[in-house]
Short mmCIF file of C-alpha atoms in Angstrom, two decimals:
data_model
loop_
_atom_site.label_atom_id
_atom_site.label_comp_id
_atom_site.label_asym_id
_atom_site.label_seq_id
_atom_site.Cartn_x
_atom_site.Cartn_y
_atom_site.Cartn_z
CA MET B 59 0.00 0.00 0.00
CA ARG B 60 2.92 2.38 0.57
CA ILE B 61 3.85 1.93 -3.11
CA ILE B 62 0.32 2.85 -4.16
CA HIS B 63 0.50 5.89 -1.90
CA ASP B 64 3.74 6.96 -3.60
CA ILE B 65 2.17 6.61 -7.06
CA LEU B 66 -0.95 8.55 -6.12
CA GLY B 67 1.24 11.20 -4.53
CA LYS B 68 2.53 12.12 -7.98
CA HIS B 69 -1.00 13.08 -8.99
CA ILE B 70 -2.35 14.53 -5.73
CA ARG B 71 0.28 16.92 -4.39
CA HIS B 72 -1.56 17.83 -1.24
CA VAL B 73 -1.40 14.27 0.04
CA HIS B 74 1.62 14.34 2.40
CA ASN B 75 0.92 12.42 5.55
CA THR B 76 -1.95 10.21 4.52
CA MET B 77 -2.43 7.19 2.39
CA HIS B 78 -5.43 5.87 0.49
CA CYS B 79 -7.02 2.61 1.42
CA LEU B 80 -9.86 1.83 -0.97
CA VAL B 81 -12.19 -0.94 0.03
CA PRO B 82 -15.41 -2.32 -1.44
CA PHE B 83 -18.58 -0.60 -0.25
CA PRO B 84 -22.12 -1.88 -0.80
CA ARG B 85 -22.81 0.67 -3.57
CA LEU B 86 -19.68 2.74 -4.19
CA TRP B 87 -15.96 2.57 -3.49
CA GLN B 88 -15.31 4.11 -0.11
CA VAL B 89 -12.03 5.95 0.46
CA HIS B 90 -10.45 5.92 3.93
CA LEU B 91 -7.62 8.29 4.77
CA LEU B 92 -5.22 6.70 7.23
CA PRO B 93 -1.94 7.87 8.79
CA ILE B 94 1.06 7.11 6.62
CA ASN B 95 2.37 4.51 9.06
CA ALA B 96 -0.97 2.75 9.33
CA THR B 97 -1.88 -0.39 7.44
CA CYS B 98 -5.02 -1.60 5.78
CA ALA B 99 -4.88 -4.96 7.50
CA ASP B 100 -8.24 -4.46 9.11
CA GLU B 101 -9.86 -3.94 5.74
CA HIS B 102 -8.30 -7.09 4.16
CA PRO B 103 -8.46 -5.86 0.54
CA SER B 104 -7.53 -8.44 -2.06
CA SER B 105 -4.95 -7.74 -4.75
CA ALA B 106 -7.72 -7.53 -7.32
CA GLN B 107 -9.60 -5.00 -5.22
CA MET B 108 -6.47 -2.90 -4.79
CA LEU B 109 -5.76 -2.91 -8.52
CA PHE B 110 -9.35 -2.07 -9.37
CA SER B 111 -9.35 0.73 -6.81
CA PHE B 112 -6.19 2.22 -8.27
CA PHE B 113 -7.63 2.00 -11.79
CA LEU B 114 -10.86 3.67 -10.65
CA PHE B 115 -8.92 6.46 -8.96
CA TYR B 116 -6.82 6.99 -12.10
CA LEU B 117 -9.95 7.00 -14.27
CA LEU B 118 -11.66 9.64 -12.15
CA SER B 119 -8.49 11.73 -12.12
CA TYR B 120 -8.41 11.57 -15.91
CA VAL B 121 -12.05 12.61 -16.26
CA TYR B 122 -11.87 15.45 -13.76
CA GLY B 123 -8.72 16.66 -15.46
CA ALA B 124 -10.26 16.66 -18.93
CA SER B 125 -10.53 20.00 -20.67
CA THR B 126 -13.96 21.66 -20.67
CA SER B 127 -12.96 24.42 -23.06
CA SER B 128 -11.10 24.46 -26.33
CA ASP B 129 -8.44 27.15 -26.50
CA ALA B 130 -6.55 24.88 -28.89
CA ASP B 131 -8.73 22.42 -30.79
CA ALA B 132 -5.73 20.31 -31.76
CA ALA B 133 -5.27 19.52 -28.08
CA ASP B 134 -8.96 18.85 -27.46
CA PRO B 135 -9.92 15.30 -28.45
CA LEU B 136 -13.62 16.18 -28.33
CA ALA B 137 -13.19 18.32 -31.45
CA GLY B 138 -13.42 15.04 -33.38
CA VAL B 139 -16.69 13.83 -31.89
CA VAL B 140 -18.57 14.57 -35.13
CA SER B 141 -16.71 12.41 -37.64
CA HIS B 142 -19.15 12.02 -40.57
CA PHE B 143 -22.30 13.70 -41.89
CA ASN B 144 -25.20 12.25 -43.86
CA VAL B 145 -27.38 14.95 -45.42
CA ASN B 146 -30.63 14.19 -47.22
CA LEU B 147 -31.86 16.85 -49.64
CA THR B 148 -35.28 16.45 -51.23
CA LEU B 149 -37.06 18.52 -53.88
CA GLU B 150 -38.87 20.18 -51.01
CA SER B 151 -35.50 21.09 -49.49
CA LEU B 152 -34.77 23.22 -52.54
CA VAL B 153 -37.85 25.28 -51.72
CA ASP B 154 -38.02 25.43 -47.92
CA ASN B 155 -34.22 25.31 -47.37
CA LEU B 156 -34.49 22.54 -44.80
CA ALA B 157 -32.90 19.09 -44.82
CA ASN B 158 -32.67 15.95 -42.74
CA LEU B 159 -29.25 15.10 -41.34
CA SER B 160 -27.53 12.49 -39.24
CA PHE B 161 -23.95 12.21 -38.09
CA THR B 162 -21.54 9.65 -36.75
CA ALA B 163 -20.43 10.38 -33.20
CA SER B 164 -16.93 9.14 -32.38
CA ASN B 165 -15.60 8.78 -28.85
CA PRO B 166 -11.84 9.42 -28.52
CA LEU B 167 -11.85 8.90 -24.75
CA ILE B 168 -11.24 5.85 -22.56
CA VAL B 169 -14.57 6.45 -20.84
CA GLU B 170 -18.09 6.23 -22.20
CA ILE B 171 -19.62 9.55 -23.24
CA THR B 172 -23.26 10.51 -23.64
CA LEU B 173 -24.30 13.39 -25.89
CA ASP B 174 -27.28 15.39 -24.64
CA ARG B 175 -27.13 18.33 -27.06
CA VAL B 176 -25.05 19.21 -30.10
CA ALA B 177 -24.95 22.52 -31.99
CA VAL B 178 -23.16 22.68 -35.34
CA SER B 179 -22.32 25.33 -37.90
CA ALA B 180 -20.76 23.69 -40.96
CA GLY B 181 -19.78 24.79 -44.42
CA VAL B 182 -17.06 25.12 -47.02
CA GLY B 183 -14.41 27.80 -47.44
CA GLY B 184 -15.48 29.56 -44.26
CA VAL B 185 -19.06 29.98 -45.53
CA GLU B 186 -21.82 28.34 -43.48
CA TYR B 187 -24.17 26.07 -45.40
CA VAL B 188 -25.63 23.88 -42.65
CA SER B 189 -26.70 24.80 -39.13
CA PHE B 190 -28.51 22.99 -36.34
CA ASP B 191 -28.85 22.96 -32.58
CA ASN B 192 -30.37 19.70 -31.40
CA THR B 193 -31.21 18.40 -27.94
CA PHE B 194 -31.64 14.63 -28.15
CA GLY B 195 -34.82 13.16 -26.71
CA THR B 196 -32.83 9.99 -26.22
CA PRO B 197 -29.21 10.94 -25.52
CA ILE B 198 -26.55 9.37 -27.73
CA VAL B 199 -24.43 6.86 -25.85
CA VAL B 200 -21.00 6.44 -27.44
CA PRO B 201 -18.91 3.53 -26.13
CA ILE B 202 -15.25 3.78 -25.17
CA LEU B 203 -13.19 4.50 -28.32
CA GLY B 204 -16.29 3.61 -30.35
CA THR B 205 -18.93 5.23 -32.54
CA ALA B 206 -22.68 5.73 -32.53
CA ASP B 207 -25.25 7.11 -34.96
CA SER B 208 -27.06 10.30 -34.03
CA GLY B 209 -30.31 9.28 -35.61
CA VAL B 210 -32.11 11.60 -38.02
CA ILE B 211 -32.20 15.28 -37.11
CA GLU B 212 -35.05 16.94 -38.99
CA ASN B 213 -35.40 20.48 -40.34
CA VAL B 214 -31.71 21.32 -40.41
CA ALA B 215 -31.25 24.82 -41.84
CA LEU B 216 -29.58 25.20 -45.24
CA THR B 217 -28.38 28.72 -44.60
CA GLN B 218 -27.27 29.48 -48.19
CA ASP B 219 -30.59 28.04 -49.48
CA GLY B 220 -31.18 24.62 -50.95
CA LEU B 221 -30.16 25.38 -54.54
CA ALA B 222 -26.84 26.92 -53.51
CA THR B 223 -26.14 23.91 -51.31
CA LEU B 224 -26.18 21.67 -54.38
CA ASP B 225 -22.98 23.39 -55.51
CA ILE B 226 -20.95 21.93 -52.63
CA VAL B 227 -22.31 18.38 -52.91
CA PRO B 228 -19.45 17.19 -55.18
CA ASP B 229 -16.87 18.28 -52.59
CA GLY B 230 -17.86 15.39 -50.33
CA PHE B 231 -16.88 17.14 -47.12
CA LEU B 232 -17.89 19.88 -44.70
CA ASP B 233 -15.77 21.94 -42.36
CA ILE B 234 -17.13 22.42 -38.86
CA LEU B 235 -16.98 26.17 -38.32
CA ASN B 236 -18.34 25.89 -34.80
CA LEU B 237 -19.21 22.90 -32.63
CA ASP B 238 -20.81 23.13 -29.20
CA LEU B 239 -21.05 19.89 -27.23
CA PHE B 240 -23.13 19.33 -24.12
CA LEU B 241 -22.30 15.86 -22.88
CA ARG B 242 -21.54 13.66 -19.91
CA GLU B 243 -18.31 11.73 -19.49
CA ALA B 244 -17.87 8.42 -17.67
CA THR B 245 -21.51 7.43 -18.00
CA ILE B 246 -22.58 3.82 -17.59
CA GLY B 247 -25.11 2.86 -20.22
CA GLY B 248 -25.94 6.55 -20.60
CA ILE B 249 -26.68 6.99 -16.90
CA GLY B 250 -24.97 9.50 -14.61
CA GLY B 251 -21.58 10.82 -15.58
CA ILE B 252 -19.80 14.16 -15.30
CA SER B 253 -21.31 17.08 -17.22
CA VAL B 254 -18.96 18.73 -19.70
CA ASN B 255 -19.81 21.70 -21.93
CA ASP B 256 -17.20 22.02 -24.67
CA THR B 257 -17.93 24.96 -26.98
CA GLY B 258 -16.30 26.78 -29.85
CA LEU B 259 -14.66 23.70 -31.36
CA THR B 260 -13.69 23.51 -35.03
CA ALA B 261 -12.71 20.73 -37.42
CA THR B 262 -11.96 20.42 -41.12
CA ASP B 263 -12.66 17.97 -43.92
CA ILE B 264 -15.46 16.02 -42.24
CA SER B 265 -16.53 13.40 -44.77
CA THR B 266 -20.09 14.02 -45.92
CA THR B 267 -22.53 11.82 -47.81
CA TRP B 268 -25.19 13.76 -49.70
CA VAL B 269 -28.46 12.28 -50.92
CA THR B 270 -30.17 14.58 -53.42
CA PRO B 271 -33.00 14.25 -55.95
CA PHE B 272 -30.33 14.05 -58.63
CA ASN B 273 -28.26 11.07 -57.46
#
């Protein structure tokens, strides 16, 4: 246990004269702070419990230390959450300037994430063509290092109008000019987690599949 204390001490600087003894609790993992010279003999943790406890502590440290803002998108893994667009243009879209859209959500983290709301401004050459702000009735659960489909988002605004949007279809990509994410990290099956609002993200060359009346 003294070795574990030394390792944790590298991450928690204010721990000087205490050590962590993590033991199973009926519902959660309970943390006892004991004097440095004390032992955990009374708790009788198994090696597996000790390893799991250390992993859990490391996981929580990682999540709490995750960035909730994006001063530099290159350093923010959440900038890549939206990894592909599917946009469906109909003849009606060319008149009312609205489309249906879905996207692939990718999770770059080693914890499950759950998307509650996503706002996107996307376009080409710095010009916005697509915009939406959607709160999901059923939040999107994205597994560790995995992907999930957003489901269809209806009435997405074609801000340069439907006919002008046809001009960018052959490009096959959209740049994300602004991405606001409202999500929870370290959820379990979409339940609980730590709320994170990551706004002002950008990304380029997001592959886009267009379905139009002409293809």
